[in-house]
PDB file of C-alpha atoms in Angstrom:
ATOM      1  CA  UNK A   1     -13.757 -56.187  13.156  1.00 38.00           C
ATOM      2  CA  UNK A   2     -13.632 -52.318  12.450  1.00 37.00           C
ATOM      3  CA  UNK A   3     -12.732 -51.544   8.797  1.00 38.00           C
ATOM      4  CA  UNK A   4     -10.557 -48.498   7.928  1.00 38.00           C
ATOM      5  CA  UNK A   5     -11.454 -46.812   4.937  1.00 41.00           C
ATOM      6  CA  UNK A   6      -7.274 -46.259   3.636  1.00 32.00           C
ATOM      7  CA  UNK A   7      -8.364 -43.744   1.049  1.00 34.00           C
ATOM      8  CA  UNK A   8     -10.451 -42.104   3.749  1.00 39.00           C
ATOM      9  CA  UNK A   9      -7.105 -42.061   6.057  1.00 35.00           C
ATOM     10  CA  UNK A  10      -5.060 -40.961   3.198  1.00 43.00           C
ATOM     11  CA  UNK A  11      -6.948 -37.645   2.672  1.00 37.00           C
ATOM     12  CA  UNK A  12      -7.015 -37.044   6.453  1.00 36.00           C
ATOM     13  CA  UNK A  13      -3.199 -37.154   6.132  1.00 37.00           C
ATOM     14  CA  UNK A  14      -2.976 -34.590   3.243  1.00 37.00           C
ATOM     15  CA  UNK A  15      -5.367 -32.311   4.829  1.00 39.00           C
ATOM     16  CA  UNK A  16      -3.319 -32.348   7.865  1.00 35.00           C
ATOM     17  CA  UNK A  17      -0.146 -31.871   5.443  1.00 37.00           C
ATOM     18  CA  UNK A  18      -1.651 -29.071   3.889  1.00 41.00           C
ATOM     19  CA  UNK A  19      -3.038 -27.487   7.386  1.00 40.00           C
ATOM     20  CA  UNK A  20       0.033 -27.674   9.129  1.00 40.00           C
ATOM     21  CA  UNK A  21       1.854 -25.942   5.792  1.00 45.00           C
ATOM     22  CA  UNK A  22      -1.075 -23.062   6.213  1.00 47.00           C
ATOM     23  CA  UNK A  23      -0.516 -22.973  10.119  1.00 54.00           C
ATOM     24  CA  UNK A  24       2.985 -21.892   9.700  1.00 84.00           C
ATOM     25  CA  UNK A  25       2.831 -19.285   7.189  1.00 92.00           C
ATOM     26  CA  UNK A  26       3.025 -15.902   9.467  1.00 96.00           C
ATOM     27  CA  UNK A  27      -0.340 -13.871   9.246  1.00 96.00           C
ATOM     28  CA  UNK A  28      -0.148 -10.555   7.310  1.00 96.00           C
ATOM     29  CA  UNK A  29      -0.279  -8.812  10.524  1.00 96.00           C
ATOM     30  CA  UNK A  30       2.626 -10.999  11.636  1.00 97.00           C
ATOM     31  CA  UNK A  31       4.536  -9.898   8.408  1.00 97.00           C
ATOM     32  CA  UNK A  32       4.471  -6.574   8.690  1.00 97.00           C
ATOM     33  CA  UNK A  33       4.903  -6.427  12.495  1.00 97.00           C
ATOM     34  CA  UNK A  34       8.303  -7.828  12.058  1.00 97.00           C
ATOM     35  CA  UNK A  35       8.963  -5.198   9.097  1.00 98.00           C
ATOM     36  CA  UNK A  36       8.070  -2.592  11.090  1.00 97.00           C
ATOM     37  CA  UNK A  37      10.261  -3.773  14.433  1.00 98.00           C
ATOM     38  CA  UNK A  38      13.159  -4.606  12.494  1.00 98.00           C
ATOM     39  CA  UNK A  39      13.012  -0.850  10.946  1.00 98.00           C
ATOM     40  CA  UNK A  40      12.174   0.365  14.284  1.00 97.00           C
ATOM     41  CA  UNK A  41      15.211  -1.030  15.561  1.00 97.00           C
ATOM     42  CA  UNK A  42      17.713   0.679  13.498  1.00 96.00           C
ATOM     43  CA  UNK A  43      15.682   4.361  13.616  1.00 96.00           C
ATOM     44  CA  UNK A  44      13.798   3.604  10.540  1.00 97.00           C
ATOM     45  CA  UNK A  45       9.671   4.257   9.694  1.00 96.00           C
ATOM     46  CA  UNK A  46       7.371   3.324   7.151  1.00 97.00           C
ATOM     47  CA  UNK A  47       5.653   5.506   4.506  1.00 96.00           C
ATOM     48  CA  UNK A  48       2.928   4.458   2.082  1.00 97.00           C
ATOM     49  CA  UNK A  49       3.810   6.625  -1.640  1.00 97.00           C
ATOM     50  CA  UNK A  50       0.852   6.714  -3.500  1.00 97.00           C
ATOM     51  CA  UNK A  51       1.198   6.275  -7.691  1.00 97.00           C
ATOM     52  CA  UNK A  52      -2.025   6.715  -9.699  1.00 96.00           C
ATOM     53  CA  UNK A  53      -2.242   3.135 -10.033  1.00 96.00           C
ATOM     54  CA  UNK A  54      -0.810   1.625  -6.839  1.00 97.00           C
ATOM     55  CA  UNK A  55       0.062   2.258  -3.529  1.00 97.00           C
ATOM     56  CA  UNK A  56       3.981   1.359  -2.245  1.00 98.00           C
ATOM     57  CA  UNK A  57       5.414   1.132   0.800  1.00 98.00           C
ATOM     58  CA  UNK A  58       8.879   2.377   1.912  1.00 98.00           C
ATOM     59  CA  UNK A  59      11.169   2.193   4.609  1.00 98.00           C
ATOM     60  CA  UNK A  60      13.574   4.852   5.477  1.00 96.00           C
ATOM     61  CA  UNK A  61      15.274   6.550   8.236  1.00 93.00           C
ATOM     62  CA  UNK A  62      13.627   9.279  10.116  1.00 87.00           C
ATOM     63  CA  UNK A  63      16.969  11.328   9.751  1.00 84.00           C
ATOM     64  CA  UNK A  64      16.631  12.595   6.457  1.00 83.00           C
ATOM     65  CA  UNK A  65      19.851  14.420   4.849  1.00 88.00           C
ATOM     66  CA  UNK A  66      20.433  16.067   1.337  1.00 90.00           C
ATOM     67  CA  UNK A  67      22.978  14.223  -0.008  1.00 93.00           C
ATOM     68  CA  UNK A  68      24.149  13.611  -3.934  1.00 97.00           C
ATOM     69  CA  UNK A  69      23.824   9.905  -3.919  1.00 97.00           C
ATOM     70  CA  UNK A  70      20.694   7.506  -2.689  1.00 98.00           C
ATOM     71  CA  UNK A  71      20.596   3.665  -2.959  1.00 98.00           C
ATOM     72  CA  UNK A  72      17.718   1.981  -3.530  1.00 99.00           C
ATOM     73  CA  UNK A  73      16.733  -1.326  -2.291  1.00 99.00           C
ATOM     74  CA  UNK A  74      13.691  -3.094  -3.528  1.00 99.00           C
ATOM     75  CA  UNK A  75      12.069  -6.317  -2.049  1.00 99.00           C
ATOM     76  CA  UNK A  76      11.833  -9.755  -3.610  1.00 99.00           C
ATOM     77  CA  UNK A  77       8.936 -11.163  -4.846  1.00 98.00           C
ATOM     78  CA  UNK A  78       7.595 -12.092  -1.358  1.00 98.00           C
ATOM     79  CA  UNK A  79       5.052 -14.518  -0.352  1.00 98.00           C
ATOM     80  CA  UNK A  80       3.884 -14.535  -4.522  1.00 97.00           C
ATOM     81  CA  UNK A  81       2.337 -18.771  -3.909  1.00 96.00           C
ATOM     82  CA  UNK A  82       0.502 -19.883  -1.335  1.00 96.00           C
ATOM     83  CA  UNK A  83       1.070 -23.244  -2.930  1.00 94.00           C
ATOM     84  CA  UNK A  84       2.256 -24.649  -6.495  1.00 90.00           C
ATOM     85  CA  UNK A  85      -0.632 -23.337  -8.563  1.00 92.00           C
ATOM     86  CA  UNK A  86      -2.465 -21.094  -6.013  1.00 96.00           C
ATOM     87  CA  UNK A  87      -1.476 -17.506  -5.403  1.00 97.00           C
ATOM     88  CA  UNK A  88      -1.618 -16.102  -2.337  1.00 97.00           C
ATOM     89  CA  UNK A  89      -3.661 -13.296  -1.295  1.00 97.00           C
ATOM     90  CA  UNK A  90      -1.389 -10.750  -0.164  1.00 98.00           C
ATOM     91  CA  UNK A  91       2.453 -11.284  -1.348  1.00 98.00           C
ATOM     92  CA  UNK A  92       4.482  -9.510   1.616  1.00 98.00           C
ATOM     93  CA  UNK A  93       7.515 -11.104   2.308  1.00 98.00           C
ATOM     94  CA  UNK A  94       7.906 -13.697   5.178  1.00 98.00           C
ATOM     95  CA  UNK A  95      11.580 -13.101   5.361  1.00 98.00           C
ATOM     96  CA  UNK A  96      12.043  -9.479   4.136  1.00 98.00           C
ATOM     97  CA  UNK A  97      15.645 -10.022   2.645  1.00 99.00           C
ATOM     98  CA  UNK A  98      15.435  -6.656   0.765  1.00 99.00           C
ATOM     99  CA  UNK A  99      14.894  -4.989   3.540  1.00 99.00           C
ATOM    100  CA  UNK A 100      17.074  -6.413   6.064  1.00 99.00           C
ATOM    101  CA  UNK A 101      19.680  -5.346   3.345  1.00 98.00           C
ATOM    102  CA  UNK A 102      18.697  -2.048   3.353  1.00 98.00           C
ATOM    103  CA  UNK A 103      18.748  -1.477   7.523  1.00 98.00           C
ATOM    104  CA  UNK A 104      22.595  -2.837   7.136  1.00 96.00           C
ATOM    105  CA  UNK A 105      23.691  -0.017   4.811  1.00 95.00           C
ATOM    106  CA  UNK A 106      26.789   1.295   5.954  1.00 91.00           C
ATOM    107  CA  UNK A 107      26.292   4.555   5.249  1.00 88.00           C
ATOM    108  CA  UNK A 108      24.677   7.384   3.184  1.00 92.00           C
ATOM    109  CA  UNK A 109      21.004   7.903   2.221  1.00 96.00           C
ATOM    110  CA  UNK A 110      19.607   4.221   1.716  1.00 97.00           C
ATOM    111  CA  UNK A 111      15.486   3.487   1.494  1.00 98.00           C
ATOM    112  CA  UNK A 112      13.647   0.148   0.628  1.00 99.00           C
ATOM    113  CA  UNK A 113      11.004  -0.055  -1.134  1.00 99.00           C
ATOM    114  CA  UNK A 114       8.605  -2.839  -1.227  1.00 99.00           C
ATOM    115  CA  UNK A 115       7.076  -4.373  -4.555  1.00 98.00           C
ATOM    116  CA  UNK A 116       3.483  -3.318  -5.467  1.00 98.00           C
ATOM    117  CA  UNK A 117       0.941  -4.340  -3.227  1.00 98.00           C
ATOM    118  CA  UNK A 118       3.209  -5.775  -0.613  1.00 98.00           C
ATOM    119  CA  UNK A 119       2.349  -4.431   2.959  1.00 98.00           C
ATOM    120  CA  UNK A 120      -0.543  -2.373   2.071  1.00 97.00           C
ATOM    121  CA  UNK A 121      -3.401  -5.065   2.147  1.00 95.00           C
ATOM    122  CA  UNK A 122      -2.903  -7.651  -0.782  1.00 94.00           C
ATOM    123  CA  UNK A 123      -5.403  -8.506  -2.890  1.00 93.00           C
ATOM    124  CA  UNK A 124      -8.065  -6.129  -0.984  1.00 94.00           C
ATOM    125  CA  UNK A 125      -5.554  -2.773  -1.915  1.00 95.00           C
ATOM    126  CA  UNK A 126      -5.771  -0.596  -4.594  1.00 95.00           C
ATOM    127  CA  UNK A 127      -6.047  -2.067  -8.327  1.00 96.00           C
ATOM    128  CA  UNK A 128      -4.236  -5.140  -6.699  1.00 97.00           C
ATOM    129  CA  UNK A 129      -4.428  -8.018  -8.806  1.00 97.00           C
ATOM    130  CA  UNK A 130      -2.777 -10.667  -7.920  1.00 97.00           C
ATOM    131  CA  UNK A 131      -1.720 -11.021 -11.500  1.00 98.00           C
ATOM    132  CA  UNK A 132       0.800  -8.442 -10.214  1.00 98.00           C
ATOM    133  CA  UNK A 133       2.375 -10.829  -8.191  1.00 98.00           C
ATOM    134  CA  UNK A 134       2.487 -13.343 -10.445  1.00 98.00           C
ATOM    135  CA  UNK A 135       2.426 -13.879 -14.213  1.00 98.00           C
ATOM    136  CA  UNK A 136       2.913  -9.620 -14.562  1.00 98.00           C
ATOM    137  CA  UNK A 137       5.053  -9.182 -11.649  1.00 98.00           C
ATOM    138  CA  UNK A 138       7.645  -7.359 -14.011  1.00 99.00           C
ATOM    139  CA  UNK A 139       4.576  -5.964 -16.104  1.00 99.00           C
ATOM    140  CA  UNK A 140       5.236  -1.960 -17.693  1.00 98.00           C
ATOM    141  CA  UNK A 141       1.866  -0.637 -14.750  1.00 98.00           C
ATOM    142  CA  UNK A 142       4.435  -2.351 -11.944  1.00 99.00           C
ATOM    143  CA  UNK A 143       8.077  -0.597 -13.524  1.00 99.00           C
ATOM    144  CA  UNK A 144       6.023   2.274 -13.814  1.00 98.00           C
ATOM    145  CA  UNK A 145       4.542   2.988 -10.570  1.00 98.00           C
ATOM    146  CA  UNK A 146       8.139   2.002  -8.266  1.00 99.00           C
ATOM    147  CA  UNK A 147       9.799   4.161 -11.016  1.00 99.00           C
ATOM    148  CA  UNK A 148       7.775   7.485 -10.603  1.00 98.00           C
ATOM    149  CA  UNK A 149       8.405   6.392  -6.578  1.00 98.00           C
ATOM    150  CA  UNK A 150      11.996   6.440  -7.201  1.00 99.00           C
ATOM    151  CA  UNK A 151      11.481   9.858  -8.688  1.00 98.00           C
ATOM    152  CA  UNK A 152       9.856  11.656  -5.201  1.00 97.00           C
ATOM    153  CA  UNK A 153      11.743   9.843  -3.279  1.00 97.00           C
ATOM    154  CA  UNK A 154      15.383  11.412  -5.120  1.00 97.00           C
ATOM    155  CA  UNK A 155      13.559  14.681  -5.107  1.00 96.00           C
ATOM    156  CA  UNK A 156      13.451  14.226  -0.760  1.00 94.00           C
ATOM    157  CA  UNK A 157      16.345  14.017  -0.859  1.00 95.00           C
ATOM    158  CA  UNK A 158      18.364  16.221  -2.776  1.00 96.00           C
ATOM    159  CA  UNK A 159      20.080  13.408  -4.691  1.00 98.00           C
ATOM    160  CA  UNK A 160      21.388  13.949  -7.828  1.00 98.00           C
ATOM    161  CA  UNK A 161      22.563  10.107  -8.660  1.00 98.00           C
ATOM    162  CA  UNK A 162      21.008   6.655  -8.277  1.00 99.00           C
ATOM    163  CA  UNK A 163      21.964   3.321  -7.122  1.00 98.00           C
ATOM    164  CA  UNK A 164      19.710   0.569  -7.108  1.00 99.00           C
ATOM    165  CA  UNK A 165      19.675  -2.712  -5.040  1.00 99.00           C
ATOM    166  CA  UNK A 166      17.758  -5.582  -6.004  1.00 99.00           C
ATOM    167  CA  UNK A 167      17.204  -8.927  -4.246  1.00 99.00           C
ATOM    168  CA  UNK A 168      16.003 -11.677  -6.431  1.00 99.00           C
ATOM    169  CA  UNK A 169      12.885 -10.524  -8.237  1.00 99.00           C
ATOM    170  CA  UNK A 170      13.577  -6.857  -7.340  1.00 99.00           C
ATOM    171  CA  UNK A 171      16.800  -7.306  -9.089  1.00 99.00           C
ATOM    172  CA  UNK A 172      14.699  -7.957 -12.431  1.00 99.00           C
ATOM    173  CA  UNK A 173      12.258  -4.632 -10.999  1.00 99.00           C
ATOM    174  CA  UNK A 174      15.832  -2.751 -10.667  1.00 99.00           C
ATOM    175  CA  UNK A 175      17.163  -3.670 -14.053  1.00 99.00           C
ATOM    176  CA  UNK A 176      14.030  -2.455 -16.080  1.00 99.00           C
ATOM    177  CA  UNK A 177      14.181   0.890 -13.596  1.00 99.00           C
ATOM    178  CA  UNK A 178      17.496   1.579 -14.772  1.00 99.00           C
ATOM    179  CA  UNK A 179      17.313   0.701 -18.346  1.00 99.00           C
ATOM    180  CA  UNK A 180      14.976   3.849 -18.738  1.00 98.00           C
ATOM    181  CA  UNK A 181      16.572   6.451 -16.422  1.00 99.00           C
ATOM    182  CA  UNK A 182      19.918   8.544 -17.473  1.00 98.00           C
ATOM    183  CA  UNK A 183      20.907   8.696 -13.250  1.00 98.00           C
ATOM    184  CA  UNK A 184      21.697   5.324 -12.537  1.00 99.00           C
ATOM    185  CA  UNK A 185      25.237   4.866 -11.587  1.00 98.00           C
ATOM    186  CA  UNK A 186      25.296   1.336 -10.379  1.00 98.00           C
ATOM    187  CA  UNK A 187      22.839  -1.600 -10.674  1.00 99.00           C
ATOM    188  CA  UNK A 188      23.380  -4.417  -7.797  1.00 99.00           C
ATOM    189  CA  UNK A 189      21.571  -7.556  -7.823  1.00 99.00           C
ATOM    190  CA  UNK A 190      21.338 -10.333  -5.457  1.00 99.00           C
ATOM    191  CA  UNK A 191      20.417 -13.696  -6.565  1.00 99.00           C
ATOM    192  CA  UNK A 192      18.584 -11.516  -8.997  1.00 99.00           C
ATOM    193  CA  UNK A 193      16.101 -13.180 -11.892  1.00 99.00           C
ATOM    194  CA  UNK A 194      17.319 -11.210 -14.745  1.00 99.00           C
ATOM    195  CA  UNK A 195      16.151 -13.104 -17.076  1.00 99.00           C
ATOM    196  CA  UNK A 196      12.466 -14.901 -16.527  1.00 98.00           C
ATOM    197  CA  UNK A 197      12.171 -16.451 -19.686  1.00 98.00           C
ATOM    198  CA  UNK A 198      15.028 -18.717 -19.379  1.00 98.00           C
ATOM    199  CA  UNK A 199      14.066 -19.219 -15.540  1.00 98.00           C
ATOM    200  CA  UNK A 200      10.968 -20.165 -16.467  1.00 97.00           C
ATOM    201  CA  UNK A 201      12.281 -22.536 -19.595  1.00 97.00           C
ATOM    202  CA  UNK A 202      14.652 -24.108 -16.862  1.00 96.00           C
ATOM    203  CA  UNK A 203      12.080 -24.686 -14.019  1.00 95.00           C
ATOM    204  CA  UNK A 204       9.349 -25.610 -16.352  1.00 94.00           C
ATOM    205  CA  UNK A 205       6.596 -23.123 -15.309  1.00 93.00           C
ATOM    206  CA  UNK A 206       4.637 -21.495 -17.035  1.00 93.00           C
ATOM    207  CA  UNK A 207       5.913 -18.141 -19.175  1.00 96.00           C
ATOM    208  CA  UNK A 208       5.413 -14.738 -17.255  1.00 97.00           C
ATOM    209  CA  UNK A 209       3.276 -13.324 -19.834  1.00 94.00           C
ATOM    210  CA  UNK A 210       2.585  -9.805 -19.306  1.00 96.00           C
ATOM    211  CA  UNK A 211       6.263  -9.249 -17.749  1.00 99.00           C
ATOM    212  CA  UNK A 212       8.963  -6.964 -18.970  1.00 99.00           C
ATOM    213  CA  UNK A 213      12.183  -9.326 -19.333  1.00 99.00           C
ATOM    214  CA  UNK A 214      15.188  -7.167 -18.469  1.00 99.00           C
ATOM    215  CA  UNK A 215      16.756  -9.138 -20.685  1.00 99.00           C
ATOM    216  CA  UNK A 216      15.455  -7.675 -23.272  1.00 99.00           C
ATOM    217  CA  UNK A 217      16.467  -4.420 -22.065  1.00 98.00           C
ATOM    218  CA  UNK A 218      20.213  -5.286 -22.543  1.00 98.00           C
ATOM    219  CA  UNK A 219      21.054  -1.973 -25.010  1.00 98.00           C
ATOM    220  CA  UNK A 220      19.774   0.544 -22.552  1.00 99.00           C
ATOM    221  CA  UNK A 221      21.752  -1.484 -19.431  1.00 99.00           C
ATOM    222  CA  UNK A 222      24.798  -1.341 -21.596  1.00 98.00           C
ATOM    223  CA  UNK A 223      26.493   1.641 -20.001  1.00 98.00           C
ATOM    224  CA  UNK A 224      25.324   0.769 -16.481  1.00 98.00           C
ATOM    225  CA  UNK A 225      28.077  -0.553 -14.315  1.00 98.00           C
ATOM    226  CA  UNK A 226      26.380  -3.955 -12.798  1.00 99.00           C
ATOM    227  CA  UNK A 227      27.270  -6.307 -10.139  1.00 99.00           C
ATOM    228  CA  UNK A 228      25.559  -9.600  -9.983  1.00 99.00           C
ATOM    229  CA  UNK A 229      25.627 -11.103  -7.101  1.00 99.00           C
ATOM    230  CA  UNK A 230      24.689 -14.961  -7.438  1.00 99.00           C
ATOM    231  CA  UNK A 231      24.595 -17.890  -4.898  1.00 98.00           C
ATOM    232  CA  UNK A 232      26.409 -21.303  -6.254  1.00 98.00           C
ATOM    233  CA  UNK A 233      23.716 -23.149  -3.941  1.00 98.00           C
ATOM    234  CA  UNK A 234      20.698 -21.004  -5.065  1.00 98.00           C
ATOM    235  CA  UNK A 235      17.977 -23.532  -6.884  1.00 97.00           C
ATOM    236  CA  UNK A 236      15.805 -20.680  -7.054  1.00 97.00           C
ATOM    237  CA  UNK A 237      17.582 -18.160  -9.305  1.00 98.00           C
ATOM    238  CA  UNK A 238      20.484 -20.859 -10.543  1.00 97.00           C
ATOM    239  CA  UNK A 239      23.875 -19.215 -11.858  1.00 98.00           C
ATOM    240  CA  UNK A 240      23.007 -20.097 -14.953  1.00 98.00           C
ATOM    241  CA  UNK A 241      20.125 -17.251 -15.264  1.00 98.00           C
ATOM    242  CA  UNK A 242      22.664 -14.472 -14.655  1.00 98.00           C
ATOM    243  CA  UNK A 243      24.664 -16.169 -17.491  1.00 98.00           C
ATOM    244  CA  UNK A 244      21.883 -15.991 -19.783  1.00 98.00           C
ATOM    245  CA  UNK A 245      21.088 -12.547 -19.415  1.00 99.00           C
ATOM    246  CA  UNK A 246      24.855 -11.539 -19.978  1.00 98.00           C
ATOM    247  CA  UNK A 247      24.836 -13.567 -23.295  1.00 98.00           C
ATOM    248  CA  UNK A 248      22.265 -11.000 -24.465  1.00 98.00           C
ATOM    249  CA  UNK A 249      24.643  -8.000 -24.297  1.00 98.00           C
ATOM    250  CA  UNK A 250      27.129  -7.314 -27.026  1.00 98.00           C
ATOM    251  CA  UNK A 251      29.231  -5.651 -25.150  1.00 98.00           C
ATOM    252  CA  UNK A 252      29.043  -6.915 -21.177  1.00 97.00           C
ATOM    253  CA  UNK A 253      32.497  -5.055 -20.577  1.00 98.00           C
ATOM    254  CA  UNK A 254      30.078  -3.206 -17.818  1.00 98.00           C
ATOM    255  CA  UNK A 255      28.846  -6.206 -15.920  1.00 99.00           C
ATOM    256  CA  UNK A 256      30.985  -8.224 -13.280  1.00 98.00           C
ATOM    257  CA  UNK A 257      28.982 -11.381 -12.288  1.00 99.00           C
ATOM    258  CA  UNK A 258      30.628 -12.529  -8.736  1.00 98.00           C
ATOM    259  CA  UNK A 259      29.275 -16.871  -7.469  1.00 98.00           C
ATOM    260  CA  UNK A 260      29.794 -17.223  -3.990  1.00 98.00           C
ATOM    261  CA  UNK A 261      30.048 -20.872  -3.856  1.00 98.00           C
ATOM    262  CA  UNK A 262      28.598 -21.759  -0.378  1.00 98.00           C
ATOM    263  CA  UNK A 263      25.108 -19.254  -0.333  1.00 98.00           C
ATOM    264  CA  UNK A 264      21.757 -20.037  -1.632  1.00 98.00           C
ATOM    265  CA  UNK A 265      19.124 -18.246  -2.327  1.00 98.00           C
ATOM    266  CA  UNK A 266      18.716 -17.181   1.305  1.00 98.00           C
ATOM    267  CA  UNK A 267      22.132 -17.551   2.720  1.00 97.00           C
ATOM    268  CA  UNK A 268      23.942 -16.306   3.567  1.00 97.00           C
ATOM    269  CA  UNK A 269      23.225 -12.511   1.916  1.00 98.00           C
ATOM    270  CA  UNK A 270      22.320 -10.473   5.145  1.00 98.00           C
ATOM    271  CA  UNK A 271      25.041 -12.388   7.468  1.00 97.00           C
ATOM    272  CA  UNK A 272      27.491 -10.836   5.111  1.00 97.00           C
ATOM    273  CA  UNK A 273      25.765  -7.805   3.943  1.00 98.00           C
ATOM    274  CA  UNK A 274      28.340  -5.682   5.882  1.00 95.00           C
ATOM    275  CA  UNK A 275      31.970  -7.096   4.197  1.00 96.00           C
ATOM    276  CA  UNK A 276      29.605  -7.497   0.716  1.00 96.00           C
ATOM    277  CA  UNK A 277      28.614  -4.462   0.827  1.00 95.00           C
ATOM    278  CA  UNK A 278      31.463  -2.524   1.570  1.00 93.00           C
ATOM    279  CA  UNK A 279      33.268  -4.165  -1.176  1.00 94.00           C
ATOM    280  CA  UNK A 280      30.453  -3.369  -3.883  1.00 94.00           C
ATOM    281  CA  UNK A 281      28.422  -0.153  -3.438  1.00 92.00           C
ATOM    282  CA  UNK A 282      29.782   2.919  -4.249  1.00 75.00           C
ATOM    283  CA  UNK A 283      29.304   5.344  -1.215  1.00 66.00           C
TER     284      UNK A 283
END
């Protein structure tokens, strides 16, 4: 009679677990190929911005046009975790929700911008840590660099104002932007992590240490007109984070914090982009 060795079996079973899980994430190359066809598609190209410490990539449309107002969208935190406690070696996106926001702007001057070291090689880029995707993906060298971005890219084009867009942990990245710039106009986040200490607190992880908090940043935010833009289904970014970053402010007159019941973290935010959008961003 043949013996099975059940431990032996067991690990077999996890390995295939664990292979199949590593099977299905896209490649890099994969990644960005989408990126690039989905910007393609709507008359969009990319452009790698250098910064003296990282390298950033943007999407925009090839028809450039002076105009007095440009919104700003900037991607989530991407692929940060390959799995619970290992990060992964290159953190662009595998669904790009920032920037399939950005390619359904209705109209006037819109660019995307993707977080630090997304799309430009990972861990084998430019000072890319992957620290910088993780524990100080909200650090001062990451708010920093996409801030003196933001800069040339409102000098291209002629703008005189700023709106900025942020999808989950580019809401936090748009938040800290705007608390140290006088030409913000509107801050818009979507299922944005405004507050990582209390996210972290609620999902038990461990403490972003070497993050900005935004927060923390409530006094300088306190003029900015802000729309939050929060999913009653999200178990990512729960409702309750948004809450706890408005507690911070004395006076939150400014911010307007809209739950949409029946949307996650995912969903339904680019199926509705179009009617959201037109109800929110200033044009």
């Amino acid at each position: 009679m043949k013996i099975i060795n059940i431990f032996n079996v067991g690990v077999f079973s996890i390995a295939l677990v664990v292979l199949a899980a590593c099977v299905s994430v896209p490649s890099v190359s994969q990644r960005t190929d989408i990126s690039d066809q989905l910007a393609v598609n709507q008359g969009w190209q990319s452009e790698v911005i250098e910064t003296p410490l990282f390298d950033l990539m943007s999407y925009q449309s090839k028809q450039k046009q002076a105009a007095p107002l440009l919104t700003v969208y900037i991607e989530g935190d991407g692929f940060a975790w390959r799995t619970a406690s290992i990060p992964s070696t290159d953190p662009t996106p595998i669904n790009p929700i920032g920037l399939k926001l950005a390619l359904i702007h209705p109209d006037g001057n819109a660019i995307y911008l993707a977080r630090p070291c997304q799309y430009v090689g990972g861990s084998t880029a430019r000072n890319c840590d992957n620290a910088y995707w993780t524990g100080k993906r909200f650090s001062e060298e990451v708010i920093a660099a996409t801030n003196q971005v933001i800069t040339e890219l409102k000098a291209q084009f002629s703008a005189e104002q700023l709106q900025l867009v942020g999808y989950s942990g580019g809401g936090a990245v748009a938040a800290l932007i705007a608390a140290r710039r006088d030409d913000v106009i509107r801050l818009i986040t979507i299922a944005g992590n405004l507050d990582h200490q209390a996210w972290t607190d609620a999902k038990q992880l461990s403490p972003l240490r070497g993050s900005l908090n935004p927060a923390d940043a409530w006094l300088a935010l306190t003029n900015i007109e802000q729309i939050h833009l929060i999913g009653g289904k999200d178990l990512i970014v729960s409702p309750s984070i948004v809450q706890s970053y408005k507690q911070h402010f004395k006076d939150d007159s400014q911010i307007k914090i809209i739950t949409f019941p029946d949307y996650d973290h995912h969903c339904c935010w680019t199926e509705r982009w179009n009617t959201l959008s037109a109800n929110y961003l200033s044009r």
